[in-house]
Short mmCIF file of C-alpha atoms in Angstrom, two decimals:
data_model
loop_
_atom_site.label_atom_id
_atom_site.label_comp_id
_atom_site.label_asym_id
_atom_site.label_seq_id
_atom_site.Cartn_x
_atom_site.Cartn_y
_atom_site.Cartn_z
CA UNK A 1 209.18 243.70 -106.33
CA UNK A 2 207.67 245.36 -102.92
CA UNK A 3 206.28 248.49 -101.74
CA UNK A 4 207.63 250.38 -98.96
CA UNK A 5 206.02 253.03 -97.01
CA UNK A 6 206.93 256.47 -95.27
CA UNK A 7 205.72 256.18 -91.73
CA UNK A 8 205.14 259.98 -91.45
CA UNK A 9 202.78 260.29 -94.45
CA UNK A 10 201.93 257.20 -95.60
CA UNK A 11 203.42 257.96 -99.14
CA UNK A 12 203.96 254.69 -101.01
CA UNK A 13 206.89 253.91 -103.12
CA UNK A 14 206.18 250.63 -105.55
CA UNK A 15 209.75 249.42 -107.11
CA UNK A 16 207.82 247.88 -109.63
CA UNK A 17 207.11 251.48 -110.82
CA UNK A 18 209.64 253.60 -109.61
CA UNK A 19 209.61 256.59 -109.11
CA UNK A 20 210.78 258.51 -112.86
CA UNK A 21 210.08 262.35 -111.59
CA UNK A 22 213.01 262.14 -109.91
CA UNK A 23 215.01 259.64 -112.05
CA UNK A 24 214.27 256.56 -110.64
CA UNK A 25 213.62 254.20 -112.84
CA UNK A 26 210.92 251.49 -112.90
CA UNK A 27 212.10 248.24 -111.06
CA UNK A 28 214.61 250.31 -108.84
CA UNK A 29 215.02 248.28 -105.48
CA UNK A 30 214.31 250.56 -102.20
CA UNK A 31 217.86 250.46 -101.15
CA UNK A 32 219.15 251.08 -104.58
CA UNK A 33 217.02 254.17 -104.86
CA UNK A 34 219.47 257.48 -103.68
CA UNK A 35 220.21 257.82 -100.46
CA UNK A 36 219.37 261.59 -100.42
CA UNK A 37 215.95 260.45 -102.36
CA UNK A 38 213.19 262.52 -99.59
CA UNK A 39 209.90 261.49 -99.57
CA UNK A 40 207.54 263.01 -102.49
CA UNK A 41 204.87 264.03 -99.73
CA UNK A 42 206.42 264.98 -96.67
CA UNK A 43 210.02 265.29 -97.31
CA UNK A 44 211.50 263.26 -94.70
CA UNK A 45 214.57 261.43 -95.71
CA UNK A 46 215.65 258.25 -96.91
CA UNK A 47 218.13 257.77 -93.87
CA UNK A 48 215.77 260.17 -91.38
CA UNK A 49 212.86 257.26 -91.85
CA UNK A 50 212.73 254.06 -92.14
CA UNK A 51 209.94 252.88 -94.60
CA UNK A 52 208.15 249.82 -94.02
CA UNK A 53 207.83 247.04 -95.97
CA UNK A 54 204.13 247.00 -96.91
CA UNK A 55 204.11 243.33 -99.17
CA UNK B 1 216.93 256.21 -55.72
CA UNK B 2 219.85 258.76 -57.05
CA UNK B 3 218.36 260.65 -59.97
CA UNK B 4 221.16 259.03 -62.42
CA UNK B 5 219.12 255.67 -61.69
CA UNK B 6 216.25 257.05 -62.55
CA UNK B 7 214.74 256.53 -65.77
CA UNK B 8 214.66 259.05 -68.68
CA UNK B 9 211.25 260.47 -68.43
CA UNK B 10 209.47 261.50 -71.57
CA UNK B 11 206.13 263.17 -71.28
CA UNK B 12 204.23 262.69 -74.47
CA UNK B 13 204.17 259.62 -77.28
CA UNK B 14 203.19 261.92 -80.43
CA UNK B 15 205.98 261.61 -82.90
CA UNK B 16 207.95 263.57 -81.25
CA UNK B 17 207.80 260.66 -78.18
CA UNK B 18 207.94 258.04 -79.91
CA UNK B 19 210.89 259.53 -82.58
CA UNK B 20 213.21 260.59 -79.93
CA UNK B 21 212.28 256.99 -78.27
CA UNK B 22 213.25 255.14 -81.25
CA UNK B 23 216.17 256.91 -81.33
CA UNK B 24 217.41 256.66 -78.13
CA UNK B 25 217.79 253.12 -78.81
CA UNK B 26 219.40 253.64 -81.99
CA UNK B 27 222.48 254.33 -79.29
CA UNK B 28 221.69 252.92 -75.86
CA UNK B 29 219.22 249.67 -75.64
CA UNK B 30 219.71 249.75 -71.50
CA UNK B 31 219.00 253.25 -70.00
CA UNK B 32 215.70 253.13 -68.54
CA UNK B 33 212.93 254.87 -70.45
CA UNK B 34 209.54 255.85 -69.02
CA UNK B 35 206.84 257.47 -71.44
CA UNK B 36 203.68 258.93 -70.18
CA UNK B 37 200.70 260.55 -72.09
CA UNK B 38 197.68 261.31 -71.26
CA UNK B 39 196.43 259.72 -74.45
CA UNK B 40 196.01 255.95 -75.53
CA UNK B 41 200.13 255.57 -76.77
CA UNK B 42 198.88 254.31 -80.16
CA UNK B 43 201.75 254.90 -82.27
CA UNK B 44 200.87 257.00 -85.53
CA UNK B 45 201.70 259.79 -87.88
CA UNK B 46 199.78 263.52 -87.20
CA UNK B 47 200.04 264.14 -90.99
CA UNK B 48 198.07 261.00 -91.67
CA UNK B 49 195.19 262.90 -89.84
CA UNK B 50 194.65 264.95 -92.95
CA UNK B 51 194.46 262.34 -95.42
CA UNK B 52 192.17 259.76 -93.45
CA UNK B 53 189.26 260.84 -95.49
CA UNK B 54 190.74 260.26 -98.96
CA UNK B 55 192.44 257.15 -98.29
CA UNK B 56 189.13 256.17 -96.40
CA UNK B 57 191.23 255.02 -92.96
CA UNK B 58 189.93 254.73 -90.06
CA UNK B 59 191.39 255.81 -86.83
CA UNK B 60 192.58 251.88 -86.17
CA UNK B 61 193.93 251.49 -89.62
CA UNK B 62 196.06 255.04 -89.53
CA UNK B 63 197.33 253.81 -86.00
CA UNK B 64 200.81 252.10 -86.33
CA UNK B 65 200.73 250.08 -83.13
CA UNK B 66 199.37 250.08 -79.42
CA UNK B 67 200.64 250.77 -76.62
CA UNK B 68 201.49 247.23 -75.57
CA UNK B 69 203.65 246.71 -79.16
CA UNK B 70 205.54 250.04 -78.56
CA UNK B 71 206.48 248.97 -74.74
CA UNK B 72 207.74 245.68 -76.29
CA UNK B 73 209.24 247.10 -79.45
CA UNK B 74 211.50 250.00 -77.77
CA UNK B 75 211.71 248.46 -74.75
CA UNK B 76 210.22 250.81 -72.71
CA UNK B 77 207.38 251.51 -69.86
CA UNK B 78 204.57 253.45 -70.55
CA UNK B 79 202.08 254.72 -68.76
CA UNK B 80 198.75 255.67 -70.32
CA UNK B 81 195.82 257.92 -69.94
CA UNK B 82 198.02 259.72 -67.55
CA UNK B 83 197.74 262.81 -66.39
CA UNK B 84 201.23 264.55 -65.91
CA UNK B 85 199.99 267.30 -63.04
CA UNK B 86 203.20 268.85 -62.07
CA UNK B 87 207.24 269.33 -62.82
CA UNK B 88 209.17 269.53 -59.29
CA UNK B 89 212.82 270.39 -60.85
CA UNK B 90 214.47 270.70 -57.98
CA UNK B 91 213.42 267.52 -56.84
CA UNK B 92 213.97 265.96 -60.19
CA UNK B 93 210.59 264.32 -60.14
CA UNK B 94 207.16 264.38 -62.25
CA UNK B 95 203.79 264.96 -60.18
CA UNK B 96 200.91 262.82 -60.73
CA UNK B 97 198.68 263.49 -58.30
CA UNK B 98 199.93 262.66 -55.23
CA UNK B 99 202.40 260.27 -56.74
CA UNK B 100 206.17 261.32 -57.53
CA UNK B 101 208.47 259.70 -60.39
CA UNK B 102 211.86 260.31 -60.12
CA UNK B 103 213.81 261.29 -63.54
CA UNK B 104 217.47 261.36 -64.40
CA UNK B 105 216.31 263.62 -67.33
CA UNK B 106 213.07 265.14 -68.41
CA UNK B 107 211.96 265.58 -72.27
CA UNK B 108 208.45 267.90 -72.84
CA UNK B 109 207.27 266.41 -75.78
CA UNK B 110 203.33 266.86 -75.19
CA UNK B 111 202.57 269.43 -77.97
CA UNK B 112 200.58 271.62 -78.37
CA UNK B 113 196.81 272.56 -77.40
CA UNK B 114 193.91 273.70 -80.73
CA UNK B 115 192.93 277.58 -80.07
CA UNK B 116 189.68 277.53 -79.38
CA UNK B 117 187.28 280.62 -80.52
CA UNK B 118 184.94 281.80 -77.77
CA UNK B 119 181.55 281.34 -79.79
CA UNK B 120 178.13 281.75 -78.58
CA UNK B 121 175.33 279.73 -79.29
CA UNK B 122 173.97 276.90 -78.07
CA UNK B 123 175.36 274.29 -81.42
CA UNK B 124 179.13 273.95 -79.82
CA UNK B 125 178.73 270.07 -79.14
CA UNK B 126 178.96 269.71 -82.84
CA UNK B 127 182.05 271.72 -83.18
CA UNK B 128 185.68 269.45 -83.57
CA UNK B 129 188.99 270.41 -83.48
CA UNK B 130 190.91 267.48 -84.43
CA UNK B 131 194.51 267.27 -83.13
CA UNK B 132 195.60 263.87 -82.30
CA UNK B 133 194.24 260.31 -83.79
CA UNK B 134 191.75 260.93 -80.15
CA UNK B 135 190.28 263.23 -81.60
CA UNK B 136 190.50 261.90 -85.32
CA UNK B 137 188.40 259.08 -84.07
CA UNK B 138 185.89 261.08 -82.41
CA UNK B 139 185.03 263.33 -85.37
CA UNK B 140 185.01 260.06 -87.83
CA UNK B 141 181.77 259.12 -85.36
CA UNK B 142 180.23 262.55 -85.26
CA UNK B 143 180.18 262.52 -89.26
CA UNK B 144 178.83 259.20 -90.15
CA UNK B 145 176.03 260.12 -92.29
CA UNK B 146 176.55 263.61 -92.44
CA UNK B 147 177.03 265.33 -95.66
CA UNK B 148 177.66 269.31 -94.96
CA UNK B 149 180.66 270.25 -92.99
CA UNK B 150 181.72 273.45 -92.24
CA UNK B 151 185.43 274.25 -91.36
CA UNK B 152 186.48 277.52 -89.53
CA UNK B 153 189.87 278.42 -90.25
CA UNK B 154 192.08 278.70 -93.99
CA UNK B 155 194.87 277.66 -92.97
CA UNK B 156 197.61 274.83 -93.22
CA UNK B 157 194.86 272.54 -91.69
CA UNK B 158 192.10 274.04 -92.61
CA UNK B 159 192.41 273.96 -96.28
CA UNK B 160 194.16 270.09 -95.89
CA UNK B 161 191.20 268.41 -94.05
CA UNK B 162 188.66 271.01 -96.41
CA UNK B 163 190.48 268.94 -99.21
CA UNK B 164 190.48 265.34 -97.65
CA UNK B 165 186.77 265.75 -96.77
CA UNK B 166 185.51 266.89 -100.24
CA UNK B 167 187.95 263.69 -101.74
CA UNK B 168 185.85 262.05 -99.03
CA UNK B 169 182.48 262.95 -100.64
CA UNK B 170 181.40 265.61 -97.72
CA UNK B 171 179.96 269.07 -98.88
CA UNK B 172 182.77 271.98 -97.51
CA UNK B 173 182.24 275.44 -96.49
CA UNK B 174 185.11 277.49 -95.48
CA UNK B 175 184.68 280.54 -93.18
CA UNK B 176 187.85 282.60 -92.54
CA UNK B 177 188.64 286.03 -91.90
CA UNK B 178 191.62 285.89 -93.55
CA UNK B 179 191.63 287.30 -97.32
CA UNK B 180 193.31 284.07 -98.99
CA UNK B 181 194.59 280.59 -97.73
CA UNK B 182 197.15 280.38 -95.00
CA UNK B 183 198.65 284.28 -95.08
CA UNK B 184 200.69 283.38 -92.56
CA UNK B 185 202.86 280.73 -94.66
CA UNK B 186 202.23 281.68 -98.33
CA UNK B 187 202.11 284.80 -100.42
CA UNK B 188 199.25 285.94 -101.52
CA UNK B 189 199.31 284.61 -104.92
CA UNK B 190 200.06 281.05 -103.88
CA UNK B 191 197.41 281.61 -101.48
CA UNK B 192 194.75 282.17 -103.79
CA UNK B 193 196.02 279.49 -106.08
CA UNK B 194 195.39 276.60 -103.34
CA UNK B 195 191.82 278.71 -102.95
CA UNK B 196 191.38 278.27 -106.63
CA UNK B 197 192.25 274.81 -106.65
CA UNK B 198 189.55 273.90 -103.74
CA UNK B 199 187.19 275.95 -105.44
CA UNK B 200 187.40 273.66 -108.52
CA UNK B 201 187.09 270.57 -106.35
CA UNK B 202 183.99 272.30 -104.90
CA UNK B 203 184.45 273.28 -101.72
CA UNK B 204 182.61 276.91 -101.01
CA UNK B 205 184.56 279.77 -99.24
CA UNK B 206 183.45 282.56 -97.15
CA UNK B 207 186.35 284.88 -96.62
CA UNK B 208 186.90 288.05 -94.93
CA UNK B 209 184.15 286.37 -92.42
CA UNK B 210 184.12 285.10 -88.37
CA UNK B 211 182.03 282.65 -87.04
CA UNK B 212 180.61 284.31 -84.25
CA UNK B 213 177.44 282.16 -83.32
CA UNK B 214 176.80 278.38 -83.45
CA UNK B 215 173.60 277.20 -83.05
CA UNK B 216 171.75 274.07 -82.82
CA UNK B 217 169.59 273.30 -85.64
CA UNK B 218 167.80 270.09 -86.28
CA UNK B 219 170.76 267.36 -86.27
CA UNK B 220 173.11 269.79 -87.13
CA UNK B 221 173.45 273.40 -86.84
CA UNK B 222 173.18 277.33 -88.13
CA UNK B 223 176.25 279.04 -88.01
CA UNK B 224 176.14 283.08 -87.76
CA UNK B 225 178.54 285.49 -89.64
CA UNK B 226 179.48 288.88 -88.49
CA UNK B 227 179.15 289.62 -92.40
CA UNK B 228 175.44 288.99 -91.45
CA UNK B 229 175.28 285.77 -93.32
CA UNK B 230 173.89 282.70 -91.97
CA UNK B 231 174.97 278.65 -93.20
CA UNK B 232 173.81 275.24 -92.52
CA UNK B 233 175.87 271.86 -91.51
CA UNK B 234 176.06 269.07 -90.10
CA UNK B 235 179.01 269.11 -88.33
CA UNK B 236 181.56 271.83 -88.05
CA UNK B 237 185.34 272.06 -88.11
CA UNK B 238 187.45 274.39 -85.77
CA UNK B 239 191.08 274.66 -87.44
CA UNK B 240 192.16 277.98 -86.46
CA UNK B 241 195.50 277.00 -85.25
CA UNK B 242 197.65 275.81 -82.39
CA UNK B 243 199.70 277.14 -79.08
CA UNK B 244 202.34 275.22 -78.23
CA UNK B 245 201.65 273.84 -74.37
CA UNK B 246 203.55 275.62 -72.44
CA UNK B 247 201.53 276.05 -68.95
CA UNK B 248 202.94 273.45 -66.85
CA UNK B 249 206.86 274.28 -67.53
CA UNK B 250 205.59 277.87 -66.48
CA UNK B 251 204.14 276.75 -63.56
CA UNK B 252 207.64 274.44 -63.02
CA UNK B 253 209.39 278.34 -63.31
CA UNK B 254 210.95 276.96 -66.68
CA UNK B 255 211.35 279.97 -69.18
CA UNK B 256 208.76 280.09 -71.50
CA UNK B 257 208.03 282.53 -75.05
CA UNK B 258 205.71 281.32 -77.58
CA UNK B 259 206.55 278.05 -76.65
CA UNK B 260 209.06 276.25 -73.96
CA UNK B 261 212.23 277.64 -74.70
CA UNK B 262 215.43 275.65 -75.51
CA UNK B 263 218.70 276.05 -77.10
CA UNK B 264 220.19 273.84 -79.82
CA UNK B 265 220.56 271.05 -77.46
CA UNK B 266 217.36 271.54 -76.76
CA UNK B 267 217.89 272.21 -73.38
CA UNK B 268 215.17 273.90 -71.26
CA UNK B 269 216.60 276.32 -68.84
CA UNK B 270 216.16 274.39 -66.06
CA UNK B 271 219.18 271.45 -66.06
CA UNK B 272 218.23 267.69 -66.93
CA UNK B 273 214.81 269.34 -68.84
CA UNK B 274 214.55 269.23 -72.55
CA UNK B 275 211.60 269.75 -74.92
CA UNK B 276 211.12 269.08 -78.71
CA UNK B 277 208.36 269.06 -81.36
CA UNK B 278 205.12 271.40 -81.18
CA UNK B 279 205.87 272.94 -77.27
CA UNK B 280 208.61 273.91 -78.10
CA UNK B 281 210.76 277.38 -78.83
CA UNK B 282 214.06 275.55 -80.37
CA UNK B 283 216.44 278.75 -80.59
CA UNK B 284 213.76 281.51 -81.37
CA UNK B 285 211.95 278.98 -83.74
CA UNK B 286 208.38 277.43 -83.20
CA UNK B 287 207.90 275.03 -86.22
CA UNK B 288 204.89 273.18 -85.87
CA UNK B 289 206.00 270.53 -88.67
CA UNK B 290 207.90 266.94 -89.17
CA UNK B 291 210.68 267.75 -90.27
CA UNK B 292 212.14 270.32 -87.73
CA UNK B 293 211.27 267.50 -84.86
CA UNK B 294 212.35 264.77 -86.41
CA UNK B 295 215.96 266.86 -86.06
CA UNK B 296 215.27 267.69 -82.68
CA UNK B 297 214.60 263.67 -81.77
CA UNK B 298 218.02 262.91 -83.48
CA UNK B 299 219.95 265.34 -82.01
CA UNK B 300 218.42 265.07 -78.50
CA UNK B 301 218.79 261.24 -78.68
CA UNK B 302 222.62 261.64 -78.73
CA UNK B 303 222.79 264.19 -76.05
CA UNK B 304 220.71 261.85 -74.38
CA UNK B 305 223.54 258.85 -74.54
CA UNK B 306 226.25 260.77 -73.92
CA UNK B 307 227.09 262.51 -77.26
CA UNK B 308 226.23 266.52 -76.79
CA UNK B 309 224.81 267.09 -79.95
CA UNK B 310 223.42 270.35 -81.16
CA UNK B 311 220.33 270.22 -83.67
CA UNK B 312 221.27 271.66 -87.13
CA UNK B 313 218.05 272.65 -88.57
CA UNK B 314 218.55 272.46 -92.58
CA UNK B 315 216.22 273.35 -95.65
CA UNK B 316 212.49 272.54 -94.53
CA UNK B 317 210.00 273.12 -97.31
CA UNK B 318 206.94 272.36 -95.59
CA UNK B 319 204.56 270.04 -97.65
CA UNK B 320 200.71 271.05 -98.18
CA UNK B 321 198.72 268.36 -98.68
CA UNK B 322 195.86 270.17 -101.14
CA UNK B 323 195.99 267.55 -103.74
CA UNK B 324 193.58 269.73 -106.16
CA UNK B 325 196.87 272.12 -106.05
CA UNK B 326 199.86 270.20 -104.40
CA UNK B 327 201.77 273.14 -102.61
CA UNK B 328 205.41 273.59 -101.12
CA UNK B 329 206.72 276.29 -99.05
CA UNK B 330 210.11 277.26 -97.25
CA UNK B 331 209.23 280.99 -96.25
CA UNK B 332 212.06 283.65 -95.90
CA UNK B 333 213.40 284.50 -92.88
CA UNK B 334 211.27 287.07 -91.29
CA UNK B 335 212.75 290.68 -92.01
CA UNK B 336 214.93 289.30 -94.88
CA UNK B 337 215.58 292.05 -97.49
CA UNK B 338 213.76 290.89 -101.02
CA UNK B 339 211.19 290.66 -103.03
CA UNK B 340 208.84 287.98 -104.36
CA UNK B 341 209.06 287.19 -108.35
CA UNK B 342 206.61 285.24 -109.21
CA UNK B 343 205.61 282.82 -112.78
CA UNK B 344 202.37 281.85 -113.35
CA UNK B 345 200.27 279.76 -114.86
CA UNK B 346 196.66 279.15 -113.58
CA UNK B 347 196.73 277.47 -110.29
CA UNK B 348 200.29 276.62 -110.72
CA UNK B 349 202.66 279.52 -109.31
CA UNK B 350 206.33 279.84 -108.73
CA UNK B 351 207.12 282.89 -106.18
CA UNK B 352 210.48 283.25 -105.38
CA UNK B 353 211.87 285.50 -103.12
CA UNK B 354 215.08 286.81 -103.77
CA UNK B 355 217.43 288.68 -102.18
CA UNK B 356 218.53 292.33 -103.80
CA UNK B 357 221.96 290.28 -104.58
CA UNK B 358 219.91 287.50 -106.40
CA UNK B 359 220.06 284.74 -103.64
CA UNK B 360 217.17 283.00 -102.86
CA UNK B 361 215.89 283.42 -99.45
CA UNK B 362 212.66 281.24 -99.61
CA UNK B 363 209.84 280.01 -102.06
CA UNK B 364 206.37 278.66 -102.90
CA UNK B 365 205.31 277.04 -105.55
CA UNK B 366 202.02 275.27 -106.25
CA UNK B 367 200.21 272.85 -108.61
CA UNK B 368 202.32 271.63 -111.57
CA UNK B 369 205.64 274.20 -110.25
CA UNK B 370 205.38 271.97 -106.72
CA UNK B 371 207.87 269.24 -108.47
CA UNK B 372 210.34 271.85 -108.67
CA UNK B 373 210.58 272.00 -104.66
CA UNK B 374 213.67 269.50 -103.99
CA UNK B 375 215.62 271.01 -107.03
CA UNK B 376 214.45 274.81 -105.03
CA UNK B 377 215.28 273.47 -101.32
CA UNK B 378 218.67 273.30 -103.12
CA UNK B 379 219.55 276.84 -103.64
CA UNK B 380 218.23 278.33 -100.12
CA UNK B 381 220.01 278.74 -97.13
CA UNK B 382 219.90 276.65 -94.00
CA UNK B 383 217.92 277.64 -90.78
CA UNK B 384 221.29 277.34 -89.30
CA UNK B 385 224.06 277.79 -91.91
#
């Protein structure tokens, strides 16, 4: 499992815990998740910004 | 040197710079492309600035990368701690000095410049306006050890760093003349529901006030109200807005509103001269957020290559980053015929303004309603439709 993270606002997504508010379930890989998931924080897009792979 | 040899010129590596950069080379990896900013190039995200305190980052840790990693990465030059001095259109070349770069085409993306208050008093060394990770660094000094700050200024930024630097541990005072918390982006109630929220978290506010004195006091300083109040801090805050830069495209004869005009292909109205992100007027809009440059940097990137491509601005809530009252806001057009409707409970608030046929036109909502934004951004019209 990793943790990616929105270069505009720093907003980290885990994939261990998914992210359920918006139906994502826990263990959801980043490019499984939606592709018109935006970020909780900022809003930027999945496609708009690439995340980066924080470990 | 023809000007089609010449490189693409882009003056400014905010993310604006470095967005319409990275693009580019989504589509062309060969065109020459020269960068130059006035600033260190360190790579990193303005809305990181107002959560540096909470997240306890300091200005190395929220930068992304250097100036020597963004050269390599997007295959670019850059020059640094330049000082752009002049725009010769005619000429196709940008002044430094006495030196003269030739550009095939020229992209504006330098921003915009803090509004400064003309205060008296003889405490204005302690005064900050932070703006750009520059600055962010600076004030990170001037506050070690310092446990009062006062901010002037309830808006957007005022009320996000008044939050980050209470999460922080600082003491906050607020001093606005404003009635509530960023009138000119919320309604009133959602307003005074972030106020609420920052009031719980302990941060003090003096509204309905101006700062009109600053003066030096001890290590720190006495500010003066023109309610006749006086308070103490350490270190003060000026957050009171911005003006997109527009000076130098005036002096260039470009035209020029509230910010450097362009169309949607974010043309300037000089030829070969674009501008996105916080100078710029895109089509009667100044938007001083992420989102709407982040369209302008895709759009202009493909114009750039040899794809004319018009930016399409969409649904852009605009993300406040109060955590004590998380807060989301697409405002109506200006002039739009409606009313607000508004749910509430507490600090949380739903306002919804509606057209008199039922569509929604914009919203707000705050606290536990904010989750409802994306499912909201849904049912409101596009900038452009």
């Amino acid at each position: 499992m990793k943790k990616w993270q929105c270069v505009v606002c720093g907003w980290i997504y885990d994939e261990a815990e998914g992210w359920p508010e918006d139906g994502i379930e826990p263990g959801t890989a980043w490019e499984d998740v939606p592709d018109d998931f935006v970020c909780p924080d900022c809003g930027v897009g999945k496609e708009d910004f690439e995340m980066i792979e924080i470990g | 040197m023809s000007s089609r040899e010449a490189p693409i010129v882009i003056i400014g590596t905010g993310l604006s710079g470095y967005t319409l950069a990275r693009e580019i080379r989504k589509h062309d990896k060969d065109t020459p492309v020269l960068m130059i900013t006035a600033d260190d190039g360190h790579s990193y995200s303005k809305p990181m600035l107002s959560t540096g305190f909470t997240k306890d980052k300091t200005a190395d840790e929220l930068a992304q990368s250097d100036a020597a990693a963004m050269t390599e990465q997007l295959g670019i030059e850059l020059r640094t701690l330049t000082h752009v001095t002049g725009i010769d259109p005619d000429a196709h070349e940008v002044l430094i000095g006495d030196e003269r770069l030739p550009y095939s085409r020229l992209v504006l993306a330098w921003g915009a410049d803090v509004i400064r208050l003309n205060l008296a008093g003889d405490g204005l060394d302690h005064v900050y306006s932070i703006n750009d990770l520059m600055d962010y660094r600076t004030f990170r000094k001037a506050v070690d050890g310092a446990q009062k700050i006062a901010i002037m200024g309830a808006g957007l930024i005022g009320c996000e760093f008044a939050n980050d630097l209470r999460n922080g541990g600082y003491e906050v005072e607020v001093v606005a003349p404003c009635e509530t918390a960023m009138p000119g982006l919320l309604p009133p109630v959602a307003g005074d529901a972030v106020i609420n929220g920052l009031r719980e978290e302990g941060v003090s506010f003096h509204l309905g006030a101006a700062v009109e004195r600053v003066d030096a006091a001890g290590d720190g300083v006495r500010l003066h109200l023109d309610n006749g109040q006086t308070l103490e801090a350490d270190r003060v805050i000026s957050a009171v807005g911005l003006r997109p830069r527009t000076g130098m495209a005036q002096e260039a004869g470009l035209d020029v509103g509230r910010g450097i005009r362009v169309n949607r292909l974010l043309e300037t109205s000089h030829p070969d001269i674009y501008a996105l992100g916080d100078c710029a007027e895109v089509d009667g809009h100044v938007l001083l957020y992420v989102l709407p440059l982040m369209s302008c940097a895709r759009a202009l990137a493909k114009t750039l290559t040899g794809q004319p491509t018009e930016v399409a601005y969409g649904v852009m809530p605009v993300m406040v980053k109060t955590p004590c009252c998380p807060t989301a806001v697409y405002p109506p057009p200006a002039d739009s015929d409606g009313e607000w409707h508004v749910e509430q409970n507490g600090n949380s608030v739903k306002a919804l303004f509606r057209a008199p046929d039922e569509q929604l036109l914009g919203f707000a909502v705050t606290g536990d309603y904010a989750i409802e934004k994306q499912a909201l951004a849904k049912e409101v019209p596009p900038i452009h439709g």
